[in-house]
PDB file of C-alpha atoms and ligand atoms in Angstrom:
ATOM      1  CA  MET A   1       7.699 -29.324  -2.732  1.00  0.00           C
ATOM      2  CA  LEU A   2       6.482 -28.042   0.642  1.00  0.00           C
ATOM      3  CA  ARG A   3       5.051 -30.638   2.945  1.00  0.00           C
ATOM      4  CA  ALA A   4       3.372 -29.379   6.035  1.00  0.00           C
ATOM      5  CA  PRO A   5      -0.075 -30.063   7.848  1.00  0.00           C
ATOM      6  CA  VAL A   6      -1.102 -26.365   7.133  1.00  0.00           C
ATOM      7  CA  ILE A   7       0.399 -24.376   4.364  1.00  0.00           C
ATOM      8  CA  VAL A   8       0.170 -20.055   4.977  1.00  0.00           C
ATOM      9  CA  ALA A   9       1.403 -17.768   2.275  1.00  0.00           C
ATOM     10  CA  ALA A  10       2.735 -14.510   4.013  1.00  0.00           C
ATOM     11  CA  HIS A  11       4.802 -13.445   1.105  1.00  0.00           C
ATOM     12  CA  GLY A  12       3.197 -10.260   0.325  1.00  0.00           C
ATOM     13  CA  SER A  13       2.331  -9.542  -3.601  1.00  0.00           C
ATOM     14  CA  TRP A  14       5.374  -7.258  -4.823  1.00  0.00           C
ATOM     15  CA  GLU A  15       8.081 -10.112  -5.404  1.00  0.00           C
ATOM     16  CA  PRO A  16       7.527 -12.403  -7.717  1.00  0.00           C
ATOM     17  CA  GLY A  17       8.777 -16.120  -7.296  1.00  0.00           C
ATOM     18  CA  PRO A  18       8.181 -19.724  -7.877  1.00  0.00           C
ATOM     19  CA  LEU A  19       5.378 -20.465  -5.290  1.00  0.00           C
ATOM     20  CA  PRO A  20       1.914 -21.018  -6.730  1.00  0.00           C
ATOM     21  CA  SER A  21       0.841 -18.499  -4.488  1.00  0.00           C
ATOM     22  CA  GLN A  22       3.284 -15.672  -5.879  1.00  0.00           C
ATOM     23  CA  LEU A  23       2.182 -13.319  -8.509  1.00  0.00           C
ATOM     24  CA  GLY A  24       3.342 -13.173 -12.178  1.00  0.00           C
ATOM     25  CA  LYS A  25       5.483 -10.121 -12.839  1.00  0.00           C
ATOM     26  CA  THR A  26       3.732  -7.200 -14.595  1.00  0.00           C
ATOM     27  CA  ASN A  27       5.399  -4.226 -16.352  1.00  0.00           C
ATOM     28  CA  ARG A  28       2.497  -1.948 -17.645  1.00  0.00           C
ATOM     29  CA  PRO A  29       3.151   2.018 -17.644  1.00  0.00           C
ATOM     30  CA  SER A  30       0.206   2.223 -15.060  1.00  0.00           C
ATOM     31  CA  ASP A  31       2.031   0.322 -12.315  1.00  0.00           C
ATOM     32  CA  LEU A  32       2.676   2.189  -9.626  1.00  0.00           C
ATOM     33  CA  LEU A  33       5.890   1.563  -7.563  1.00  0.00           C
ATOM     34  CA  GLY A  34       6.293   2.367  -3.859  1.00  0.00           C
ATOM     35  CA  PHE A  35       8.991   4.715  -2.432  1.00  0.00           C
ATOM     36  CA  LYS A  36      10.053   5.924   0.927  1.00  0.00           C
ATOM     37  CA  ALA A  37      12.123   8.090   2.547  1.00  0.00           C
ATOM     38  CA  HIS A  38      13.033   9.461   6.453  1.00  0.00           C
ATOM     39  CA  PHE A  39      14.190  12.580   7.431  1.00  0.00           C
ATOM     40  CA  THR A  40      15.055  14.172  10.851  1.00  0.00           C
ATOM     41  CA  GLY A  41      14.577  17.765  11.470  1.00  0.00           C
ATOM     42  CA  SER A  42      11.409  18.500   9.739  1.00  0.00           C
ATOM     43  CA  SER A  43       9.005  21.079  10.703  1.00  0.00           C
ATOM     44  CA  LEU A  44       5.898  18.733  10.188  1.00  0.00           C
ATOM     45  CA  ALA A  45       3.359  19.320  13.190  1.00  0.00           C
ATOM     46  CA  PRO A  46       3.117  15.862  15.242  1.00  0.00           C
ATOM     47  CA  ASP A  47      -0.298  15.706  14.748  1.00  0.00           C
ATOM     48  CA  LEU A  48      -0.863  16.224  10.990  1.00  0.00           C
ATOM     49  CA  MET A  49      -1.003  12.945   8.274  1.00  0.00           C
ATOM     50  CA  PRO A  50      -1.118  15.054   5.107  1.00  0.00           C
ATOM     51  CA  LEU A  51      -2.114  13.133   1.887  1.00  0.00           C
ATOM     52  CA  LEU A  52       0.160  14.110  -0.843  1.00  0.00           C
ATOM     53  CA  VAL A  53      -1.108  14.174  -4.534  1.00  0.00           C
ATOM     54  CA  PHE A  54       0.884  14.967  -7.160  1.00  0.00           C
ATOM     55  CA  PRO A  55       1.224  14.265 -11.251  1.00  0.00           C
ATOM     56  CA  GLY A  56       1.376  10.712 -11.601  1.00  0.00           C
ATOM     57  CA  GLY A  57       1.000   9.448  -8.288  1.00  0.00           C
ATOM     58  CA  TYR A  58       0.081   9.891  -4.212  1.00  0.00           C
ATOM     59  CA  GLY A  59       1.940   9.620  -1.141  1.00  0.00           C
ATOM     60  CA  GLY A  60       1.840  10.746   2.389  1.00  0.00           C
ATOM     61  CA  MET A  61       3.896  12.169   5.530  1.00  0.00           C
ATOM     62  CA  VAL A  62       3.555  11.532   8.966  1.00  0.00           C
ATOM     63  CA  SER A  63       5.765  11.751  12.200  1.00  0.00           C
ATOM     64  CA  ALA A  64       7.386   8.238  12.843  1.00  0.00           C
ATOM     65  CA  ASP A  65       9.595   7.497  15.759  1.00  0.00           C
ATOM     66  CA  HIS A  66      12.828   9.220  17.346  1.00  0.00           C
ATOM     67  CA  GLY A  67      11.556  12.639  16.069  1.00  0.00           C
ATOM     68  CA  ARG A  68      11.829  11.264  12.256  1.00  0.00           C
ATOM     69  CA  LEU A  69       9.461  12.408   9.374  1.00  0.00           C
ATOM     70  CA  SER A  70       8.418   9.413   7.318  1.00  0.00           C
ATOM     71  CA  ILE A  71       7.529  10.375   3.250  1.00  0.00           C
ATOM     72  CA  SER A  72       6.290   7.499   1.616  1.00  0.00           C
ATOM     73  CA  CYS A  73       4.539   7.410  -2.276  1.00  0.00           C
ATOM     74  CA  CYS A  74       3.438   5.592  -5.146  1.00  0.00           C
ATOM     75  CA  ILE A  75       4.058   6.640  -8.714  1.00  0.00           C
ATOM     76  CA  ARG A  76       3.280   5.643 -11.997  1.00  0.00           C
ATOM     77  CA  ARG A  77       6.036   3.383 -13.755  1.00  0.00           C
ATOM     78  CA  ASP A  78       5.713   5.756 -17.043  1.00  0.00           C
ATOM     79  CA  MET A  79       5.731   8.850 -15.062  1.00  0.00           C
ATOM     80  CA  LEU A  80       9.035   7.842 -13.188  1.00  0.00           C
ATOM     81  CA  ALA A  81      10.463   6.916 -16.785  1.00  0.00           C
ATOM     82  CA  LEU A  82       9.646  10.495 -18.012  1.00  0.00           C
ATOM     83  CA  LEU A  83      11.267  12.181 -14.964  1.00  0.00           C
ATOM     84  CA  ARG A  84      14.360  10.212 -14.744  1.00  0.00           C
ATOM     85  CA  LYS A  85      14.754  11.661 -18.652  1.00  0.00           C
ATOM     86  CA  GLN A  86      16.005  15.025 -17.006  1.00  0.00           C
ATOM     87  CA  PRO A  87      19.321  15.869 -16.418  1.00  0.00           C
ATOM     88  CA  GLY A  88      21.434  14.150 -13.593  1.00  0.00           C
ATOM     89  CA  PRO A  89      24.085  15.464 -11.494  1.00  0.00           C
ATOM     90  CA  THR A  90      26.531  15.071 -14.232  1.00  0.00           C
ATOM     91  CA  GLN A  91      26.147  16.242 -17.719  1.00  0.00           C
ATOM     92  CA  GLN A  92      25.753  12.275 -18.847  1.00  0.00           C
ATOM     93  CA  SER A  93      23.724  11.088 -16.446  1.00  0.00           C
ATOM     94  CA  HIS A  94      20.038  10.511 -15.846  1.00  0.00           C
ATOM     95  CA  LEU A  95      18.477  10.486 -12.395  1.00  0.00           C
ATOM     96  CA  SER A  96      18.251   8.071 -10.237  1.00  0.00           C
ATOM     97  CA  ALA A  97      14.981   6.721  -9.493  1.00  0.00           C
ATOM     98  CA  ALA A  98      15.233   8.224  -5.862  1.00  0.00           C
ATOM     99  CA  ASP A  99      16.384  11.615  -6.880  1.00  0.00           C
ATOM    100  CA  ALA A 100      13.759  11.875  -9.768  1.00  0.00           C
ATOM    101  CA  VAL A 101      10.822  10.930  -6.965  1.00  0.00           C
ATOM    102  CA  SER A 102      12.486  13.378  -4.680  1.00  0.00           C
ATOM    103  CA  ARG A 103      12.998  16.375  -6.854  1.00  0.00           C
ATOM    104  CA  HIS A 104       8.838  15.918  -8.448  1.00  0.00           C
ATOM    105  CA  LEU A 105       7.801  15.836  -4.654  1.00  0.00           C
ATOM    106  CA  MET A 106       9.767  18.796  -3.786  1.00  0.00           C
ATOM    107  CA  GLU A 107       8.564  20.316  -6.993  1.00  0.00           C
ATOM    108  CA  SER A 108       4.810  19.472  -6.831  1.00  0.00           C
ATOM    109  CA  CYS A 109       3.700  19.588  -3.307  1.00  0.00           C
ATOM    110  CA  ARG A 110       4.431  22.809  -1.429  1.00  0.00           C
ATOM    111  CA  GLY A 111       3.490  21.099   1.970  1.00  0.00           C
ATOM    112  CA  VAL A 112       6.727  18.736   1.342  1.00  0.00           C
ATOM    113  CA  ARG A 113       8.893  21.837   0.485  1.00  0.00           C
ATOM    114  CA  ASP A 114       8.051  23.672   3.695  1.00  0.00           C
ATOM    115  CA  ALA A 115       8.485  20.305   5.883  1.00  0.00           C
ATOM    116  CA  LEU A 116      11.353  19.478   4.407  1.00  0.00           C
ATOM    117  CA  GLU A 117      12.993  23.103   4.615  1.00  0.00           C
ATOM    118  CA  SER A 118      15.625  22.367   7.095  1.00  0.00           C
ATOM    119  CA  ALA A 119      15.530  18.728   7.194  1.00  0.00           C
ATOM    120  CA  HIS A 120      18.207  16.214   6.600  1.00  0.00           C
ATOM    121  CA  PRO A 121      17.453  12.673   4.956  1.00  0.00           C
ATOM    122  CA  ASP A 122      18.155   9.784   7.139  1.00  0.00           C
ATOM    123  CA  GLY A 123      19.207   7.018   5.251  1.00  0.00           C
ATOM    124  CA  SER A 124      18.497   6.360   1.677  1.00  0.00           C
ATOM    125  CA  TRP A 125      15.526   5.902  -0.012  1.00  0.00           C
ATOM    126  CA  LEU A 126      13.581   2.569  -0.017  1.00  0.00           C
ATOM    127  CA  ALA A 127      11.591   1.627  -3.144  1.00  0.00           C
ATOM    128  CA  ALA A 128       8.969  -1.869  -3.683  1.00  0.00           C
ATOM    129  CA  GLY A 129       6.624  -2.695  -5.944  1.00  0.00           C
ATOM    130  CA  PRO A 130       4.788  -2.712  -8.311  1.00  0.00           C
ATOM    131  CA  ILE A 131       2.038  -2.835  -5.746  1.00  0.00           C
ATOM    132  CA  ARG A 132      -0.758  -5.399  -6.960  1.00  0.00           C
ATOM    133  CA  PRO A 133      -4.169  -3.797  -5.201  1.00  0.00           C
ATOM    134  CA  GLY A 134      -7.296  -5.993  -5.546  1.00  0.00           C
ATOM    135  CA  ILE A 135      -9.006  -9.201  -3.932  1.00  0.00           C
ATOM    136  CA  ARG A 136      -7.562 -12.343  -4.422  1.00  0.00           C
ATOM    137  CA  SER A 137      -8.049 -16.065  -3.333  1.00  0.00           C
ATOM    138  CA  CYS A 138      -7.663 -16.677   0.474  1.00  0.00           C
ATOM    139  CA  TYR A 139      -7.437 -20.386   0.044  1.00  0.00           C
ATOM    140  CA  GLU A 140      -6.147 -22.124  -3.407  1.00  0.00           C
ATOM    141  CA  ARG A 141      -4.437 -25.283  -3.828  1.00  0.00           C
ATOM    142  CA  ASP A 142      -4.517 -26.325  -0.231  1.00  0.00           C
ATOM    143  CA  ILE A 143      -2.477 -22.815   0.738  1.00  0.00           C
ATOM    144  CA  PHE A 144      -4.144 -20.351   2.909  1.00  0.00           C
ATOM    145  CA  ARG A 145      -3.023 -16.538   2.042  1.00  0.00           C
ATOM    146  CA  VAL A 146      -2.726 -13.779   4.651  1.00  0.00           C
ATOM    147  CA  GLY A 147      -1.594  -9.861   4.099  1.00  0.00           C
ATOM    148  CA  ASN A 148      -1.325  -8.767   0.724  1.00  0.00           C
ATOM    149  CA  ALA A 149      -1.100 -12.090  -0.782  1.00  0.00           C
ATOM    150  CA  ALA A 150      -4.801 -12.586   0.076  1.00  0.00           C
ATOM    151  CA  GLY A 151      -5.649  -9.037  -1.345  1.00  0.00           C
ATOM    152  CA  GLU A 152      -4.119  -5.559  -1.319  1.00  0.00           C
ATOM    153  CA  SER A 153      -5.723  -2.074  -0.868  1.00  0.00           C
ATOM    154  CA  HIS A 154      -4.354   1.149  -2.485  1.00  0.00           C
ATOM    155  CA  PRO A 155      -1.840   2.385   0.165  1.00  0.00           C
ATOM    156  CA  VAL A 156      -3.747   5.700  -0.070  1.00  0.00           C
ATOM    157  CA  VAL A 157      -5.683   4.811   3.141  1.00  0.00           C
ATOM    158  CA  ALA A 158      -3.031   3.174   5.254  1.00  0.00           C
ATOM    159  CA  GLU A 159      -4.797   0.370   5.957  1.00  0.00           C
ATOM    160  CA  GLY A 160      -2.310  -2.466   4.449  1.00  0.00           C
ATOM    161  CA  ILE A 161      -0.492  -3.493   7.769  1.00  0.00           C
ATOM    162  CA  SER A 162      -3.629  -3.500   9.832  1.00  0.00           C
ATOM    163  CA  MET A 163      -5.277  -5.999   6.962  1.00  0.00           C
ATOM    164  CA  ALA A 164      -2.217  -8.014   6.991  1.00  0.00           C
ATOM    165  CA  LEU A 165      -2.574  -8.488  10.993  1.00  0.00           C
ATOM    166  CA  GLN A 166      -6.187  -9.114  11.159  1.00  0.00           C
ATOM    167  CA  SER A 167      -6.064 -11.367   7.994  1.00  0.00           C
ATOM    168  CA  GLY A 168      -3.704 -13.421  10.022  1.00  0.00           C
ATOM    169  CA  TRP A 169      -6.270 -13.513  13.089  1.00  0.00           C
ATOM    170  CA  LEU A 170      -9.130 -14.157  11.101  1.00  0.00           C
ATOM    171  CA  LEU A 171      -7.379 -17.247   9.489  1.00  0.00           C
ATOM    172  CA  ALA A 172      -6.031 -18.301  13.023  1.00  0.00           C
ATOM    173  CA  CYS A 173      -9.324 -17.836  14.410  1.00  0.00           C
ATOM    174  CA  GLU A 174     -10.728 -20.320  11.309  1.00  0.00           C
ATOM    175  CA  LEU A 175      -8.139 -23.082  11.904  1.00  0.00           C
ATOM    176  CA  ALA A 176      -8.249 -23.184  15.573  1.00  0.00           C
ATOM    177  CA  CYS A 177     -11.467 -24.917  15.150  1.00  0.00           C
ATOM    178  CA  ALA A 178     -10.822 -26.614  12.144  1.00  0.00           C
ATOM    179  CA  PRO A 179     -10.645 -30.642  12.029  1.00  0.00           C
ATOM    180  CA  ASP A 180      -7.518 -32.156  10.958  1.00  0.00           C
ATOM    181  CA  GLY A 181      -7.448 -33.333   7.188  1.00  0.00           C
ATOM    182  CA  ARG A 182      -8.128 -31.721   3.634  1.00  0.00           C
ATOM    183  CA  ALA A 183     -11.932 -31.847   4.036  1.00  0.00           C
ATOM    184  CA  GLY A 184     -11.451 -29.535   7.331  1.00  0.00           C
ATOM    185  CA  ARG A 185      -8.914 -27.413   5.713  1.00  0.00           C
ATOM    186  CA  GLU A 186     -11.301 -26.732   2.975  1.00  0.00           C
ATOM    187  CA  ALA A 187     -14.306 -25.992   5.063  1.00  0.00           C
ATOM    188  CA  ALA A 188     -11.910 -23.299   6.916  1.00  0.00           C
ATOM    189  CA  GLY A 189     -10.813 -21.995   3.409  1.00  0.00           C
ATOM    190  CA  ARG A 190     -14.427 -21.189   2.778  1.00  0.00           C
ATOM    191  CA  ARG A 191     -14.959 -19.770   6.243  1.00  0.00           C
ATOM    192  CA  TYR A 192     -12.113 -17.363   6.050  1.00  0.00           C
ATOM    193  CA  GLU A 193     -12.538 -16.426   2.502  1.00  0.00           C
ATOM    194  CA  ALA A 194     -16.343 -15.142   3.626  1.00  0.00           C
ATOM    195  CA  ALA A 195     -14.881 -13.375   6.755  1.00  0.00           C
ATOM    196  CA  TRP A 196     -12.037 -11.616   4.839  1.00  0.00           C
ATOM    197  CA  LYS A 197     -14.296 -10.551   2.426  1.00  0.00           C
ATOM    198  CA  LYS A 198     -16.952  -9.233   4.761  1.00  0.00           C
ATOM    199  CA  LEU A 199     -14.387  -7.228   6.393  1.00  0.00           C
ATOM    200  CA  PHE A 200     -11.868  -5.529   3.711  1.00  0.00           C
ATOM    201  CA  SER A 201     -13.837  -5.586   0.497  1.00  0.00           C
ATOM    202  CA  THR A 202     -15.382  -2.100   0.780  1.00  0.00           C
ATOM    203  CA  ARG A 203     -11.875  -0.712   2.017  1.00  0.00           C
ATOM    204  CA  VAL A 204     -10.332  -2.281  -1.051  1.00  0.00           C
ATOM    205  CA  TYR A 205     -12.821  -0.703  -3.083  1.00  0.00           C
ATOM    206  CA  ALA A 206     -12.896   2.628  -1.145  1.00  0.00           C
ATOM    207  CA  ALA A 207      -8.976   2.672  -1.363  1.00  0.00           C
ATOM    208  CA  ALA A 208      -9.429   2.167  -5.210  1.00  0.00           C
ATOM    209  CA  ALA A 209     -11.709   4.857  -5.643  1.00  0.00           C
ATOM    210  CA  ILE A 210      -9.898   7.454  -3.822  1.00  0.00           C
ATOM    211  CA  ALA A 211      -6.518   6.420  -5.530  1.00  0.00           C
ATOM    212  CA  GLY A 212      -8.475   6.755  -9.224  1.00  0.00           C
ATOM    213  CA  ILE A 213      -9.295  10.663  -7.737  1.00  0.00           C
ATOM    214  CA  THR A 214      -5.638  11.212  -6.928  1.00  0.00           C
ATOM    215  CA  LEU A 215      -4.042   9.782  -9.912  1.00  0.00           C
ATOM    216  CA  ARG A 216      -6.635  11.256 -12.990  1.00  0.00           C
ATOM    217  CA  PRO A 217      -4.944  14.246 -14.069  1.00  0.00           C
ATOM    218  CA  GLY A 218      -8.598  15.878 -14.858  1.00  0.00           C
ATOM    219  CA  ASN A 219      -9.722  15.251 -11.057  1.00  0.00           C
ATOM    220  CA  ALA A 220      -8.360  18.445  -9.243  1.00  0.00           C
ATOM    221  CA  THR A 221     -11.760  19.820  -9.485  1.00  0.00           C
ATOM    222  CA  LEU A 222     -13.276  16.836  -7.687  1.00  0.00           C
ATOM    223  CA  MET A 223     -10.753  16.514  -5.075  1.00  0.00           C
ATOM    224  CA  ALA A 224     -11.425  20.273  -4.178  1.00  0.00           C
ATOM    225  CA  ALA A 225     -14.614  19.481  -3.621  1.00  0.00           C
ATOM    226  CA  ILE A 226     -13.855  16.855  -1.493  1.00  0.00           C
ATOM    227  CA  ILE A 227     -11.684  18.576   0.911  1.00  0.00           C
ATOM    228  CA  ARG A 228     -14.148  21.961   0.641  1.00  0.00           C
ATOM    229  CA  ASN A 229     -16.524  19.305   2.741  1.00  0.00           C
ATOM    230  CA  PHE A 230     -14.082  18.205   5.418  1.00  0.00           C
ATOM    231  CA  PRO A 231     -14.379  17.329   8.479  1.00  0.00           C
ATOM    232  CA  GLN A 232     -17.479  15.327   6.893  1.00  0.00           C
ATOM    233  CA  ALA A 233     -15.690  13.723   4.025  1.00  0.00           C
ATOM    234  CA  LEU A 234     -12.880  12.601   6.681  1.00  0.00           C
ATOM    235  CA  THR A 235     -15.266  10.919   8.844  1.00  0.00           C
ATOM    236  CA  LEU A 236     -17.007   9.169   5.444  1.00  0.00           C
ATOM    237  CA  GLY A 237     -13.174   8.310   4.472  1.00  0.00           C
ATOM    238  CA  ALA A 238     -12.495   6.662   7.721  1.00  0.00           C
ATOM    239  CA  GLN A 239     -15.653   4.511   7.758  1.00  0.00           C
ATOM    240  CA  LEU A 240     -15.067   3.327   4.001  1.00  0.00           C
ATOM    241  CA  SER A 241     -11.465   2.306   4.459  1.00  0.00           C
ATOM    242  CA  GLY A 242     -12.388   0.148   7.650  1.00  0.00           C
ATOM    243  CA  LYS A 243     -10.621   2.186  10.419  1.00  0.00           C
ATOM    244  CA  THR A 244     -13.746   2.432  12.728  1.00  0.00           C
ATOM    245  CA  LYS A 245     -14.622  -1.094  12.251  1.00  0.00           C
ATOM    246  CA  PRO A 246     -13.758  -3.854  15.030  1.00  0.00           C
ATOM    247  CA  VAL A 247     -12.059  -6.861  14.319  1.00  0.00           C
ATOM    248  CA  PRO A 248     -14.717  -9.864  14.848  1.00  0.00           C
ATOM    249  CA  GLY A 249     -13.908 -12.071  17.734  1.00  0.00           C
ATOM    250  CA  PHE A 250     -11.470  -9.935  19.151  1.00  0.00           C
ATOM    251  CA  VAL A 251     -12.741  -8.146  22.397  1.00  0.00           C
TER     252      VAL A 251
HETATM  253  C1  FAD B   1       4.510   3.430  -0.599  1.00  0.00           C
HETATM  254  C2  FAD B   1       3.469   2.589   0.382  1.00  0.00           C
HETATM  255  C3  FAD B   1       2.894   3.412   1.792  1.00  0.00           C
HETATM  256  C4  FAD B   1       2.590   2.531   2.084  1.00  0.00           C
HETATM  257  N1  FAD B   1       2.121   3.303   3.565  1.00  0.00           N
HETATM  258  C5  FAD B   1       1.187   2.508   4.393  1.00  0.00           C
HETATM  259  C6  FAD B   1       0.763   2.800   5.921  1.00  0.00           C
HETATM  260  O1  FAD B   1       1.161   3.828   5.710  1.00  0.00           O
HETATM  261  N2  FAD B   1       0.029   1.885   6.932  1.00  0.00           N
HETATM  262  C7  FAD B   1      -0.163   0.708   6.268  1.00  0.00           C
HETATM  263  O2  FAD B   1      -0.747   0.211   7.119  1.00  0.00           O
HETATM  264  N3  FAD B   1       0.381   0.138   5.014  1.00  0.00           N
HETATM  265  C8  FAD B   1       0.998   0.812   4.074  1.00  0.00           C
HETATM  266  N4  FAD B   1       1.488   0.552   3.172  1.00  0.00           N
HETATM  267  C9  FAD B   1       1.112  -1.091   2.570  1.00  0.00           C
HETATM  268  C10 FAD B   1       1.740  -1.828   3.796  1.00  0.00           C
HETATM  269  O3  FAD B   1       3.350  -2.076   3.417  1.00  0.00           O
HETATM  270  C11 FAD B   1       1.714  -3.447   2.996  1.00  0.00           C
HETATM  271  O4  FAD B   1       0.212  -3.666   2.845  1.00  0.00           O
HETATM  272  C12 FAD B   1       2.008  -4.333   4.098  1.00  0.00           C
HETATM  273  O5  FAD B   1       3.209  -4.312   4.163  1.00  0.00           O
HETATM  274  C13 FAD B   1       1.559  -5.948   3.984  1.00  0.00           C
HETATM  275  O6  FAD B   1       2.086  -6.566   4.439  1.00  0.00           O
HETATM  276  P1  FAD B   1       2.535  -8.320   4.149  1.00  0.00           P
HETATM  277  O7  FAD B   1       3.308  -8.836   5.599  1.00  0.00           O
HETATM  278  O8  FAD B   1       1.477  -9.045   3.404  1.00  0.00           O
HETATM  279  O9  FAD B   1       3.685  -8.360   2.940  1.00  0.00           O
HETATM  280  P2  FAD B   1       5.308  -7.886   3.179  1.00  0.00           P
HETATM  281  O10 FAD B   1       5.201  -6.431   3.957  1.00  0.00           O
HETATM  282  O11 FAD B   1       5.405  -7.384   1.551  1.00  0.00           O
HETATM  283  O12 FAD B   1       6.083  -9.005   3.702  1.00  0.00           O
HETATM  284  C14 FAD B   1       6.046  -9.909   2.788  1.00  0.00           C
HETATM  285  C15 FAD B   1       7.716 -10.481   3.032  1.00  0.00           C
HETATM  286  O13 FAD B   1       7.875 -12.016   2.699  1.00  0.00           O
HETATM  287  C16 FAD B   1       8.835 -11.976   1.980  1.00  0.00           C
HETATM  288  N5  FAD B   1       9.043 -13.024   1.040  1.00  0.00           N
HETATM  289  C17 FAD B   1       8.493 -12.809  -0.520  1.00  0.00           C
HETATM  290  N6  FAD B   1       8.811 -13.619  -0.960  1.00  0.00           N
HETATM  291  C18 FAD B   1       9.234 -14.828  -0.312  1.00  0.00           C
HETATM  292  C19 FAD B   1       9.372 -16.419  -0.408  1.00  0.00           C
HETATM  293  N7  FAD B   1       9.368 -16.910  -1.757  1.00  0.00           N
HETATM  294  N8  FAD B   1       9.977 -16.699   0.745  1.00  0.00           N
HETATM  295  C20 FAD B   1      10.172 -16.108   2.201  1.00  0.00           C
HETATM  296  N9  FAD B   1      10.031 -14.805   2.000  1.00  0.00           N
HETATM  297  C21 FAD B   1       9.232 -14.313   0.851  1.00  0.00           C
HETATM  298  C22 FAD B   1       9.342 -10.553   1.476  1.00  0.00           C
HETATM  299  O14 FAD B   1      10.706 -10.419   1.230  1.00  0.00           O
HETATM  300  C23 FAD B   1       8.904  -9.794   2.386  1.00  0.00           C
HETATM  301  O15 FAD B   1       9.528  -9.621   3.710  1.00  0.00           O
HETATM  302  C24 FAD B   1       2.174   1.209   2.266  1.00  0.00           C
HETATM  303  C25 FAD B   1       2.655   0.432   1.039  1.00  0.00           C
HETATM  304  C26 FAD B   1       3.292   1.238   0.119  1.00  0.00           C
HETATM  305  C27 FAD B   1       3.959   0.485  -1.092  1.00  0.00           C
END
């Protein structure tokens, strides 16, 4: 039992648990599992942030802190299972999930091969998920939700951290002027939910559409058409994914 004047759930959406705000477990072939690793000595230009598209998933590369390259991606559960059936380092073993993802990226994406040609891993691969893109309730059973607990966009538009921070800001703005008591919290919850939807809905839908294009096998032609229309397509993508939207009340 949790007792407090205000309860805010900020536990993300990837770990199941007993709290009323936590999501139940899923296990579908189409679930997307997240992976991330760092490398040193890569040849990726520091001002590039390539989007990776490969069978069964999508991802991105970016120059991170201390001269490291960060690669992260999402891959369908059924594709990962298929890849792991390939022979591992010894005759008897199957590939680990990390080795399977790493090999798949190297085999599918020339840009990854080029960037990592003389690079070395810095730490092990990390995994999370399945991710749970979608719009959820911002206030239910007297619990406020921020970050992924309230709603999540496909990481293809790299907006999740920003949305998590901004949703906390939106909620704080509403709570700061809410009177004490349940009625005050309910009114704040309604205003917060309306503000959340206004600021984030478009990017959640846009990210789902972009992820759909990258994930569907027959959509390479559509993707090629989008890329032919750079840089205009990039500007539109930045607008739809909310990167140009100011945060309300933040001067
Ligand atoms: C592969 C991949 C790449 C991504 N790349 C980007 C990117 O480039 N840019 C970007 O902006 N976003 C990116 N994202 C999305 C981003 O990581 C998330 O949107 C963001 O981390 C959500 O923040 P959060 O605080 O809501 O949840 P989380 O970061 O998931 O944090 C929730 C925390 O709560 C803890 N927790 C869980 N249950 C409980 C409990 N019962 N009690 C206490 N604590 C609990 C968890 O352990 C965790 O530490 C990526 C996601 C993936 C999967």
